[in-house]
Coordinates of C-alpha atoms and ligand atoms in Angstrom, one line a residue:
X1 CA 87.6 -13.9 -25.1
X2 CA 89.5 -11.0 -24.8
X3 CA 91.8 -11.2 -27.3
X4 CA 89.2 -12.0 -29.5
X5 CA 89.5 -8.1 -31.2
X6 CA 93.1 -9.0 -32.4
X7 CA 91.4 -12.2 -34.6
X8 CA 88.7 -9.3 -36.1
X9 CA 90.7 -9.3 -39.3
X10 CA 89.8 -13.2 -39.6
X11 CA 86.4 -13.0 -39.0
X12 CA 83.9 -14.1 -41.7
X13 CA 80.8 -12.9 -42.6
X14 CA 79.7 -9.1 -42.3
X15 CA 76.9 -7.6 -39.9
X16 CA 73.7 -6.9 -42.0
X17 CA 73.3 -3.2 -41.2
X18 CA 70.0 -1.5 -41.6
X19 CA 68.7 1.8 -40.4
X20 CA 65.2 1.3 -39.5
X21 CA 63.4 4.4 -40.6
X22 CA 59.6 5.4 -41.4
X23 CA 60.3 6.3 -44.8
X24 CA 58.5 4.0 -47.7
X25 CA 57.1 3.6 -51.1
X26 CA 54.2 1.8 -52.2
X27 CA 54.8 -1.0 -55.2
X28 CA 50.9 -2.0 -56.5
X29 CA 50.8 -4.5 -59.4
X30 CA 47.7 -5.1 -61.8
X31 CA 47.8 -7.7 -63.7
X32 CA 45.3 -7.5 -66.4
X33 CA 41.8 -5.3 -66.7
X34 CA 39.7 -7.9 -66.2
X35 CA 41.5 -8.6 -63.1
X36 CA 41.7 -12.4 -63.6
X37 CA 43.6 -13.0 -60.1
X38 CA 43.3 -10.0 -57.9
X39 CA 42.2 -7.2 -56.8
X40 CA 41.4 -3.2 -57.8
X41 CA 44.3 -1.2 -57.9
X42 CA 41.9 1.4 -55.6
X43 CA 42.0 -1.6 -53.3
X44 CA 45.8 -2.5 -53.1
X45 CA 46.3 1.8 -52.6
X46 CA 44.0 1.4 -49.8
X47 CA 45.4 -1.1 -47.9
X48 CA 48.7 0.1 -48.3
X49 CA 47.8 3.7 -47.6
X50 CA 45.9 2.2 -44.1
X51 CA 48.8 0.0 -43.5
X52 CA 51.1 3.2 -43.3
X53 CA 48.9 5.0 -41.2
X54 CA 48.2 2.1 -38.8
X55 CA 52.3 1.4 -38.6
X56 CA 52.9 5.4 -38.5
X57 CA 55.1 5.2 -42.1
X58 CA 55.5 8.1 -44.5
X59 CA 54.8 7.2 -48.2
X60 CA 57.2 9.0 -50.5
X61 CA 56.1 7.5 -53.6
X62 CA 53.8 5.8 -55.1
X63 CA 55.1 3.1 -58.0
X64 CA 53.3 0.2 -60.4
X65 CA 50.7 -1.0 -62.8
X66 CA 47.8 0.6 -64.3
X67 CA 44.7 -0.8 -65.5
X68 CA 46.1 -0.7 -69.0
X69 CA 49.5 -1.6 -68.1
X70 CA 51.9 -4.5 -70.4
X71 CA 54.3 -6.9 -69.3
X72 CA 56.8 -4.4 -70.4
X73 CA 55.5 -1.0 -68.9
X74 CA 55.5 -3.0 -66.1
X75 CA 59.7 -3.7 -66.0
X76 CA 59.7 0.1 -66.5
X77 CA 58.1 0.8 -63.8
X78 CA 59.9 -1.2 -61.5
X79 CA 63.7 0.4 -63.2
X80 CA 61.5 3.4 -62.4
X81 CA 61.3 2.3 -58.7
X82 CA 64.9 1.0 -58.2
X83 CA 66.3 4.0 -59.8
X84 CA 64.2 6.2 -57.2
X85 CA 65.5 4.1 -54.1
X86 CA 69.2 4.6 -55.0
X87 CA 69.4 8.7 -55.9
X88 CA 66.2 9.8 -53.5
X89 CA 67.3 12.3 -50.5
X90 CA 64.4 10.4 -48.2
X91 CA 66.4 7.0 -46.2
X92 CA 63.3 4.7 -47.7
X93 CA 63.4 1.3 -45.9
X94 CA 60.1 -0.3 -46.6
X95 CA 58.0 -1.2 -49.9
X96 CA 54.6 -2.2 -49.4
X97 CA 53.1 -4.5 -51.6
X98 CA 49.5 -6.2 -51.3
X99 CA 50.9 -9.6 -51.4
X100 CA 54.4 -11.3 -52.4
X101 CA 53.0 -13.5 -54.1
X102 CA 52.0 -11.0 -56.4
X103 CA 55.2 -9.2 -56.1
X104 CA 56.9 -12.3 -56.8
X105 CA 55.5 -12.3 -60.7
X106 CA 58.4 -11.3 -61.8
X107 CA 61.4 -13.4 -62.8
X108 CA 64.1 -13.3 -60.5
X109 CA 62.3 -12.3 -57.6
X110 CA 64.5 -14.3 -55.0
X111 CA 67.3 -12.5 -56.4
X112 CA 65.8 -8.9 -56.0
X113 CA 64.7 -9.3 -52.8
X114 CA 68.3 -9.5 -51.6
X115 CA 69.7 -6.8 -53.4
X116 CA 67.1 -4.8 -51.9
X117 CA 68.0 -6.2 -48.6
X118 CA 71.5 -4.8 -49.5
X119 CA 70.5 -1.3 -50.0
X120 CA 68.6 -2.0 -46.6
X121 CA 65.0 -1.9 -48.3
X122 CA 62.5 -4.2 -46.9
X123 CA 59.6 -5.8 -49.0
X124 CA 56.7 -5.8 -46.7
X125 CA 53.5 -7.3 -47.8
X126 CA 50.6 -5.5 -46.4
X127 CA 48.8 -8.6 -46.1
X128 CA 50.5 -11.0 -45.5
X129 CA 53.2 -8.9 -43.0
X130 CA 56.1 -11.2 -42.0
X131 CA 59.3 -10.0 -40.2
X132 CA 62.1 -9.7 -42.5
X133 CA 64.1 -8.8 -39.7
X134 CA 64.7 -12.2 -38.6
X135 CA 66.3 -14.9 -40.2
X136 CA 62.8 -16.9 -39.7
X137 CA 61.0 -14.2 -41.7
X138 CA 63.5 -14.0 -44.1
X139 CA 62.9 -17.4 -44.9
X140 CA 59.2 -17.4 -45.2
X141 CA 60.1 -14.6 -47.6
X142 CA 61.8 -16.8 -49.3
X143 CA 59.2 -19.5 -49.7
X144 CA 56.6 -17.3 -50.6
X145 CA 58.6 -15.8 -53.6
X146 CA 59.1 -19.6 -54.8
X147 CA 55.7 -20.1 -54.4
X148 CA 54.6 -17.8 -57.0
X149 CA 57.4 -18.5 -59.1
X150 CA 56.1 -22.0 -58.7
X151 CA 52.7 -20.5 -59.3
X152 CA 54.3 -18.9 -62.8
X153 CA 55.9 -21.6 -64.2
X154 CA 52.8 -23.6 -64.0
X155 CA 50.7 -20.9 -65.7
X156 CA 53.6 -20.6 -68.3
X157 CA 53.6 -24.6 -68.8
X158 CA 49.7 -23.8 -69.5
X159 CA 50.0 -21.6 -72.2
X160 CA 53.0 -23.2 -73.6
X161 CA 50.9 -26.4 -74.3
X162 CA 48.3 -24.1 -76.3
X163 CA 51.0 -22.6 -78.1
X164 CA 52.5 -25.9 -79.0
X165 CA 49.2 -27.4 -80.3
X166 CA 49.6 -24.5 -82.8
X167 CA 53.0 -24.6 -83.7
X168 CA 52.3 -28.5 -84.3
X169 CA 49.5 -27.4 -86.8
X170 CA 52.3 -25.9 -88.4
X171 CA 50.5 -22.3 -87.3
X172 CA 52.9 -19.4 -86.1
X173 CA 51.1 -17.4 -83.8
X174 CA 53.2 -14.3 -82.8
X175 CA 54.4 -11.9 -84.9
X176 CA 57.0 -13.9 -88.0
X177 CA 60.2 -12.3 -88.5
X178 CA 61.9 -9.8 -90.8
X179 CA 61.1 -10.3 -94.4
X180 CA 57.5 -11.4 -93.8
X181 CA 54.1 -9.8 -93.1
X182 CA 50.8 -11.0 -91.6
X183 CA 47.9 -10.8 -93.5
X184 CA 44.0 -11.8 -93.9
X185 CA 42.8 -14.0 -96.8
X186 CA 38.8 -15.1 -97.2
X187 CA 39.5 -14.8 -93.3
X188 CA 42.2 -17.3 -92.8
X189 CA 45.6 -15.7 -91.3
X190 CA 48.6 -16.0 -93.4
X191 CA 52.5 -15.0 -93.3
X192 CA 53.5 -14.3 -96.0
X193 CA 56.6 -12.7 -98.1
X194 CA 57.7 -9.1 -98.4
X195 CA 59.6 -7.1 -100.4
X196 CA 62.5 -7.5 -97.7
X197 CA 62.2 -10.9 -97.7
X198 CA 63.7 -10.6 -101.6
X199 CA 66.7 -9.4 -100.2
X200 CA 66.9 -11.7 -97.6
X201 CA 66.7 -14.4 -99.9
X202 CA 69.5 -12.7 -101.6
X203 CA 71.5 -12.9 -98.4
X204 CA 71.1 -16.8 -98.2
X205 CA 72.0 -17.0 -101.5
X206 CA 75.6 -14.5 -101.1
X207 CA 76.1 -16.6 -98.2
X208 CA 75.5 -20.3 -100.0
X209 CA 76.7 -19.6 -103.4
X210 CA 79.4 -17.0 -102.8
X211 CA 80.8 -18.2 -99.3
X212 CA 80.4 -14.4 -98.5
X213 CA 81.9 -13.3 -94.8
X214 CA 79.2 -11.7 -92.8
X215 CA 81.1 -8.3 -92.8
X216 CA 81.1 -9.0 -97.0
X217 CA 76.8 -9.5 -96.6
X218 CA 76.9 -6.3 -94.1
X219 CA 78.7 -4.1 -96.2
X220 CA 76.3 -5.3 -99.3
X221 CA 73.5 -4.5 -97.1
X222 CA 74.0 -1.5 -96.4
X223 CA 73.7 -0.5 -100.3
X224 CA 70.4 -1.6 -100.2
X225 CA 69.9 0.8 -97.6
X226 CA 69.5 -1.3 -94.6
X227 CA 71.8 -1.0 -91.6
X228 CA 71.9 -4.8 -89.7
X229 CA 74.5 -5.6 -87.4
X230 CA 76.4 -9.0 -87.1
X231 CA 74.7 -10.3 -84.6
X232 CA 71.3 -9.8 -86.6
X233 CA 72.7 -11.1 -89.8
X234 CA 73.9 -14.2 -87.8
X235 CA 70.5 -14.6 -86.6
X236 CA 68.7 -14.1 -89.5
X237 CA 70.9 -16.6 -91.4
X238 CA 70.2 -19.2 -88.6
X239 CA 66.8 -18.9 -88.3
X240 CA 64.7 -22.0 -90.4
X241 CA 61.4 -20.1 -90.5
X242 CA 63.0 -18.5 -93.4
X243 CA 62.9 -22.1 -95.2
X244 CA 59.7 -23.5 -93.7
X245 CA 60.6 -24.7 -90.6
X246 CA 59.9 -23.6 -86.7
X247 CA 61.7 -23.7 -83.7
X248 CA 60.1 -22.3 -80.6
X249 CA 60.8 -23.2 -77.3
X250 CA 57.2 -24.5 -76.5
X251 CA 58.6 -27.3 -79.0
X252 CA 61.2 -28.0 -76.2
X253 CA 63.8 -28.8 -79.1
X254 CA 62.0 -29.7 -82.3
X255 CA 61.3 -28.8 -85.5
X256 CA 58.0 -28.2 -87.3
X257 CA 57.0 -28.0 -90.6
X258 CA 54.7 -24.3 -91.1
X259 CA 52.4 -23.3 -93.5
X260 CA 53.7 -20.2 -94.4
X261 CA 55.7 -19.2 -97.5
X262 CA 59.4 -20.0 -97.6
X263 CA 61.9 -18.1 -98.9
X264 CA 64.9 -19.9 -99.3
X265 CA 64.6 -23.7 -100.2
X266 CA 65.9 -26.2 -97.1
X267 CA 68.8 -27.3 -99.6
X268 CA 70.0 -23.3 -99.5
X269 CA 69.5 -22.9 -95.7
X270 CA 71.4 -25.5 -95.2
X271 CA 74.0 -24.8 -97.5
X272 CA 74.6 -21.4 -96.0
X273 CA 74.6 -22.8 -92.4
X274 CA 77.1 -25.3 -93.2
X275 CA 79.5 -22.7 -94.1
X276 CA 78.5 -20.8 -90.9
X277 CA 79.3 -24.3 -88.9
X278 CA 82.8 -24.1 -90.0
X279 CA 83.0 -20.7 -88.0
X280 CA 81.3 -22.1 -85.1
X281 CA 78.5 -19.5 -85.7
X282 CA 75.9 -22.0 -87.0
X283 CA 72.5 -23.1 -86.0
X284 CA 72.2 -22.9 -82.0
X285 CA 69.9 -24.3 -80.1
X286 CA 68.7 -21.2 -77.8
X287 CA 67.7 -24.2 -75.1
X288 CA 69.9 -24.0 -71.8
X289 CA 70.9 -27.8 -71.6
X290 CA 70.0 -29.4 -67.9
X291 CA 73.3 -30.8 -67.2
X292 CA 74.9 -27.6 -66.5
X293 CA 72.7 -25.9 -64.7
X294 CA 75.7 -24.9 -62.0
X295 CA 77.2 -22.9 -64.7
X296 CA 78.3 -19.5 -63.4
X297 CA 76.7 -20.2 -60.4
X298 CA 80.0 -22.1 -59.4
X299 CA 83.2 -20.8 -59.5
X300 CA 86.7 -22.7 -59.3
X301 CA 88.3 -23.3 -56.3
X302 CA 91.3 -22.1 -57.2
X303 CA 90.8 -18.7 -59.3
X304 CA 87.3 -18.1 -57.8
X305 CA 86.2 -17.2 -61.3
X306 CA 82.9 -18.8 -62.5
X307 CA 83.0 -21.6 -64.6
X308 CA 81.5 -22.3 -68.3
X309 CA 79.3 -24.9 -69.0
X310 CA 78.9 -26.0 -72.4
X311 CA 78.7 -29.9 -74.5
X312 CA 81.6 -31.1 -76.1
X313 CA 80.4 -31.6 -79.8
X314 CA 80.6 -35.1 -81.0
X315 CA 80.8 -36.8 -77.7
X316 CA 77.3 -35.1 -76.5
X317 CA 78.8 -34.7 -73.2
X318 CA 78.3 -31.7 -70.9
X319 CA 80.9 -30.3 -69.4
X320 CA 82.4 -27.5 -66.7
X321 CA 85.4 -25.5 -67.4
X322 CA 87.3 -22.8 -65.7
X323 CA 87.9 -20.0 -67.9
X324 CA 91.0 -18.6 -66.9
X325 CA 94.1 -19.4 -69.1
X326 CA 96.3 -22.0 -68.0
X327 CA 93.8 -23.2 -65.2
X328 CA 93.0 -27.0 -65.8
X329 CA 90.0 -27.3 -63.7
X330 CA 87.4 -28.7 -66.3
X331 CA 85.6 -31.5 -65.8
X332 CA 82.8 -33.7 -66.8
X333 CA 79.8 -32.1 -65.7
X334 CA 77.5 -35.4 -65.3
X335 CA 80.0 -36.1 -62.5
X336 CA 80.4 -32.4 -60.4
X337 CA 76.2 -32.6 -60.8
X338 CA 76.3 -35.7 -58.5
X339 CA 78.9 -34.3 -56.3
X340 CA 76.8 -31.7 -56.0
X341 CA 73.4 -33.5 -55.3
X342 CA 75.7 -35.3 -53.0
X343 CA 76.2 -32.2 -51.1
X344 CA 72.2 -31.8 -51.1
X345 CA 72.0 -35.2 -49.6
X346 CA 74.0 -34.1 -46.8
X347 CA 71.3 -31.1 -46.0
X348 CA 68.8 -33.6 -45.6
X349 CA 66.8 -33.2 -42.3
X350 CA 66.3 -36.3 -39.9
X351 CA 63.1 -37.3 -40.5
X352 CA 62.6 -37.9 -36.7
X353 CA 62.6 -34.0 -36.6
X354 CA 60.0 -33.6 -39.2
X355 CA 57.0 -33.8 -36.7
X356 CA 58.5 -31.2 -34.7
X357 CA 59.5 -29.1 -37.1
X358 CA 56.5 -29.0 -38.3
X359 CA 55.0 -27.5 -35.0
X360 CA 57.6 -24.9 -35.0
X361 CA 56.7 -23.5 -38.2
X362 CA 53.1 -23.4 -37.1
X363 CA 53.8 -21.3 -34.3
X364 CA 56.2 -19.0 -36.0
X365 CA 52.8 -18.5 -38.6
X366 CA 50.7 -18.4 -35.8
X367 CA 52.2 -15.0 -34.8
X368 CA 51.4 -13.6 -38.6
X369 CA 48.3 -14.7 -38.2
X370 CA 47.3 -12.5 -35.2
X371 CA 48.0 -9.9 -37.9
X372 CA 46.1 -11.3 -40.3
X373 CA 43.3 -11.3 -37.8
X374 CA 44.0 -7.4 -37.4
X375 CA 43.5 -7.0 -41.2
X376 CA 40.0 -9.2 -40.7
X377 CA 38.9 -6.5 -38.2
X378 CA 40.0 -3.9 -39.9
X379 CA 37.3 -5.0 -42.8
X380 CA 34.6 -5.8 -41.0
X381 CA 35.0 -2.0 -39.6
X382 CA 35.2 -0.6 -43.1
X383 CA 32.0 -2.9 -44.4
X384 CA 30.2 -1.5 -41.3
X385 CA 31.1 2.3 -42.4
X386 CA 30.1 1.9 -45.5
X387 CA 26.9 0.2 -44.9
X388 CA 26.5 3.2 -42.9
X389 CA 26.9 5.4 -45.5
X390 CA 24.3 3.6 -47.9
X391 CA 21.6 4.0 -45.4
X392 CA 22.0 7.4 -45.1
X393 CA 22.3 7.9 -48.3
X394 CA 19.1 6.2 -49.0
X395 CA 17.2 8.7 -46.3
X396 CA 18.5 11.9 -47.9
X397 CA 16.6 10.6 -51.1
X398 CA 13.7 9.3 -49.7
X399 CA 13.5 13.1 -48.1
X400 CA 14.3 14.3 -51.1
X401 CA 17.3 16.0 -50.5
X402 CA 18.9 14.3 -53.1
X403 CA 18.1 13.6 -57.1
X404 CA 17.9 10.3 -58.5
X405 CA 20.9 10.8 -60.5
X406 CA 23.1 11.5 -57.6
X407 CA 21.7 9.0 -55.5
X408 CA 22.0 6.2 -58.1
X409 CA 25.6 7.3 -59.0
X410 CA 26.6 7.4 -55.2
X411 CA 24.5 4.3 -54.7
X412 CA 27.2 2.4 -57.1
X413 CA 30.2 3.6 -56.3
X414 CA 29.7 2.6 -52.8
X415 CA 28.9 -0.6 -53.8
X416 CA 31.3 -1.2 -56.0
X417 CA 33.8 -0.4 -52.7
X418 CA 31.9 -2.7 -50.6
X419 CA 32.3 -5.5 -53.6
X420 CA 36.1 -4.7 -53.3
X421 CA 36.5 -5.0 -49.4
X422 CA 34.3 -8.4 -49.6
X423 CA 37.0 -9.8 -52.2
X424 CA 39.6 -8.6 -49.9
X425 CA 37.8 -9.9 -47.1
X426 CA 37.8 -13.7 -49.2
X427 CA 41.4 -12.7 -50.0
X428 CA 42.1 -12.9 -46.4
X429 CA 40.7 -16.0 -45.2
X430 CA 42.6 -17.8 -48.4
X431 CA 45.5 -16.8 -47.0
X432 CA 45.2 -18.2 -44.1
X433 CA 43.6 -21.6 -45.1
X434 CA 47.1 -21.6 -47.7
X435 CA 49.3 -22.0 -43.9
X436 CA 49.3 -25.6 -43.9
X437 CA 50.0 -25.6 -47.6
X438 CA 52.9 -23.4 -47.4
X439 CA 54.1 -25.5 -43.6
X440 CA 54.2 -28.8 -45.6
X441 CA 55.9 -27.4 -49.2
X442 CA 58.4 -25.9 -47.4
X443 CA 59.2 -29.0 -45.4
X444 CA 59.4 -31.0 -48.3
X445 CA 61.9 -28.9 -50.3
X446 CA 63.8 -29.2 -46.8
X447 CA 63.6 -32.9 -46.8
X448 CA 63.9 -33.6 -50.6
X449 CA 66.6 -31.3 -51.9
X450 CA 68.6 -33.9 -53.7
X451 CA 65.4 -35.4 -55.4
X452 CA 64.2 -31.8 -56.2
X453 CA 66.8 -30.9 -58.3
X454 CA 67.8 -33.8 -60.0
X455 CA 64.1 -33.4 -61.3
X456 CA 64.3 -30.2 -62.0
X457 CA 65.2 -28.3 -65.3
X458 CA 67.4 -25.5 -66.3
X459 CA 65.4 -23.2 -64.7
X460 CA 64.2 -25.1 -61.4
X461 CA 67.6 -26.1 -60.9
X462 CA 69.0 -22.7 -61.0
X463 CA 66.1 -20.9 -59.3
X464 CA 66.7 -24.0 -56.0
X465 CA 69.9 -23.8 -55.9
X466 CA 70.1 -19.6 -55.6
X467 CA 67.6 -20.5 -52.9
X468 CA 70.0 -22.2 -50.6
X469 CA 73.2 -21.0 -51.5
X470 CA 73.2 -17.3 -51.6
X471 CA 77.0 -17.0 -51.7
X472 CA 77.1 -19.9 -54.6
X473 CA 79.2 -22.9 -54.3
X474 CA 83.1 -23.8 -55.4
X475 CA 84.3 -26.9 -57.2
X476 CA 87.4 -27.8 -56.4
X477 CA 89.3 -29.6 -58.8
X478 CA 91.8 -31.1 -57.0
X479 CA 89.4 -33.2 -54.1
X480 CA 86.7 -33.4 -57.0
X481 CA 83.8 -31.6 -54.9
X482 CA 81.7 -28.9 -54.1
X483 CA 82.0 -26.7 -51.2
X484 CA 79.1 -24.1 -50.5
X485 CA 81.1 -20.6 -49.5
X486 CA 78.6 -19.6 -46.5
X487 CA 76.5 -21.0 -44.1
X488 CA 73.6 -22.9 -45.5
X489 CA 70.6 -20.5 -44.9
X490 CA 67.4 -22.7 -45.0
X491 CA 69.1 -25.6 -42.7
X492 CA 70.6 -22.9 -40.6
X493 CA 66.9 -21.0 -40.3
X494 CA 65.2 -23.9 -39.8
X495 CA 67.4 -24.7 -36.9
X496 CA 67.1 -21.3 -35.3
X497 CA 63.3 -21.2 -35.7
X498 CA 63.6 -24.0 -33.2
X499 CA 66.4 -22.5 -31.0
X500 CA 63.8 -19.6 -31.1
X501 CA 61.1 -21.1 -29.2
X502 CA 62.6 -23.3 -27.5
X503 CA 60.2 -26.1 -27.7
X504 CA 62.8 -28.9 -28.6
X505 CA 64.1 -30.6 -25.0
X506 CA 68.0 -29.8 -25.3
X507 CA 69.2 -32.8 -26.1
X508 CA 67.1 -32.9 -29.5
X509 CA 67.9 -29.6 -29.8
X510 CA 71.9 -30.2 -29.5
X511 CA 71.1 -33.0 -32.0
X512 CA 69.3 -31.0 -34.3
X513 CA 72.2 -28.1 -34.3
X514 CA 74.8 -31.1 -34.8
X515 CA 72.7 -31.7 -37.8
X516 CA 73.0 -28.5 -39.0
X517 CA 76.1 -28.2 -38.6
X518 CA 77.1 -31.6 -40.4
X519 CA 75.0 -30.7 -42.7
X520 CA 77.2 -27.2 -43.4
X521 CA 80.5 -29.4 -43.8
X522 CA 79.3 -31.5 -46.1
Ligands
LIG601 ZN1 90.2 -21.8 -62.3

């Protein structure tokens, strides 16, 4: 239309813009030094070094784990990285990883990725390279971030159980708190008091004896030469391992009785807590409760502020709330969770499209596996080189030209490459046997939304529903539902993928985008 310039100012949604440029950084990640699940930091370098050169990128940087590297050196290397994409002179708009999966091991990786895509920086995996270009690729993305997240959980569940079996034994296993030290006796391990824990006895005892006001306990404190702030005298007051008992959250919400020493009686703890209750500061559970999972991640309809979650004491019943003064959108939260599983429902795909679906995403794979087949080649040359190179090596010792010493310490290191292009090689080939794994997951989070998050927890819930509704979702108090804010990505992509290869006859295909459509409204 050609008035359609004068309506500009009522259009919705923004063009994603992104300057394609050659500039990139290289993100490696090493997980352990035994390297339990993955490969030589030598070998991720290499094949994102070869993956510049074949694709003609510059590599301004170079960010990520070392052999020796934590958990936590780790999150400073990545602040280190984000803080280098925002102030650097060079337009970077690629990081090259070895694999997202990998990259994924991070919480929050779903979220990242986006804000990345804001600042119009790519994640490209050097092995498993997908187009993030397209709303397709984007998508894959996606699923492969949830899959190691997936991947995580499960290994977290793992070592929760052992932790638990512990913690049931009445055996604390990290470090205790303030007030206690570990120590060895006839080589058994045992927490046990310390001189600090004498004055944080006292503390229990100012608090149930003398009804003493944190600020009071502070100020006391502080004459005994420690500095603590609220917060930490809250959470020392609150925290039973100081009369016996342990909460952790591989006990999912129980208590256990420990073996180490106590230092306040349960009659005290309690005492002091109960005062604490009256001020609403007492004994929280640090568990996120199920039932309001949308918290935050919805925001009123009317204010467009994000709403509270939180359960009514007494009653035991979750509930959402607006916070703004004088708004009155709260409301039981039992019921906006099934409007909102409701809303799911209506996302659900035909399962007369299933078949075909599934053939779509096949051939959208097939086309990353034509790359995947350029990595394979790409080995098999470097295998052959150095086989090369062994051989000759061999000759210049047999003639002598070299000593024993250099030709056993050459002799190693080239098989110790050759070791680490054959796991990269197996590396490969996993990969690709993974495609109908990842083709038939990803089909049934599309098909099974509704069930998938009702059986989720906190964390699953949150995690699926930042999946599918980037811009998050609005309750609206009056009409008593939820309303998504943008288009559905994962129906929409799905539906594209199809439009994209046209393989559907058009009448399915006008179906299918009815669907999808529907699907958007509801
Ligand atoms: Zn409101």
């Amino acid at each position: 239309m050609e008035t359609n310039h004068l309506f500009k100012t009522f259009g919705k949604g923004s063009k994603l813009t992104r300057i394609e440029t050659n500039e990139c950084v290289v993100y490696t990640r090493v997980s352990s030094a035994k390297q339990m699940d993955g490969l030589s930091l030598d070998v991720q370098m290499k094949g994102a070094n070869e993956y510049a050169e074949r694709h003609k990128l510059i590599v301004r940087e170079y960010f990520g784990g070392t052999y020796e590297s934590a958990a936590k050196d780790e999150r400073k290397e990545f602040q280190r990285m984000l803080a280098y994409l925002k102030k650097t002179k060079y337009k970077i708009s690629k990081i090259l990883v070895y694999s997202l999966e990998r990259f994924s091991r991070n919480d929050n990786s779903i979220w990242l990725s986006m804000q990345l895509r804001k600042l119009g920086i790519e994640i490209i995996s050097t092995t498993q390279p997908i187009d993030t270009t397209n709303p397709a690729g984007v998508m894959q993305q996606k699923m492969l971030f949830m899959f190691g997240e997936m991947d995580n959980a499960l290994r977290r569940q793992k070592s929760m159980a052992g932790v638990k079996e512990h913690l049931i034994q009445g055996e604390w296993v990290t470090s205790p708190p303030v007030g206690f030290d570990v120590i060895k006796h006839n080589k058994e391990r045992k927490i046990v008091a310390n001189d600090l824990g004498l004055t944080i006895k006292k503390m229990f005892y100012w608090k149930a004896k003398e009804r003493m006001p944190n600020v009071e306990i502070q100020k006391r404190l502080t004459s005994y030469g420690l500095n603590y702030c609220l917060r930490r005298i809250g959470e020392i007051l609150a925290n039973p391992f100081y009369c016996g008992k342990m909460v952790h959250k591989a006990l999912e919400g129980e208590v256990a009785d420990g073996k180490h020493e106590k230092i306040v009686s349960e009659a005290i703890f309690l005492e002091a807590n109960n005062i604490m209750a009256e001020k609403k500061l007492g004994l929280q559970t640090k568990k996120e409760r199920t039932e309001i999972a949308l918290k935050r991640f919805m925001k009123c309809a009317s204010c467009n502020q994000p709403m509270r979650g939180y359960i009514a004491k007494g009653y035991e019943m979750p509930y959402y709330k607006c916070n703004t003064p004088g708004c009155k959108c709260n409301r039981n939260a039992n019921e906006v969770n099934n409007r909102f599983a409701g809303m799911l429902e209506g996302f659900k795909i035909d399962d007369q499209y299933i078949p075909l679906l599934k053939e779509q995403l096949f051939l959208t794979f097939q086309e990353h596996n034509a790359s995947l087949k350029d990595n394979e080649e790409m080995i098999k040359r470097q295998l052959t080189d150095i086989r090369q190179k062994l051989d000759r090596l061999e000759e210049r010792f047999i003639v002598e030209e070299l000593t024993a010493d250099l030709y056993h310490k050459y002799k190693s290191k080239f098989e110790k490459e050759m070791e680490e292009i054959e796991e990269q090689k197996a590396n490969n080939k996993i990969e690709m046997s993974k495609l109908e794994d990842y083709i038939t997951v990803s089909l049934e989070f599309a098909c099974n939304l509704r069930e998938m998050w009702a059986l989720g927890d906190y964390a699953q819930r949150q995690e699926l529903q930042n999946a599918l509704f980037e811009g998050g979702i609005v309750y609206d108090r009056k009409k008593d539902e939820c309303r998504s804010t943008g288009n559905n990505e994962f129906i929409t992509e799905i539906a594209r993928i199809s439009g994209n290869f046209g393989i559907f006859p058009t009448a399915n295909k006008k179906n299918l985008m009815l669907t999808s459509v529907g699907a958007g409204r509801a």
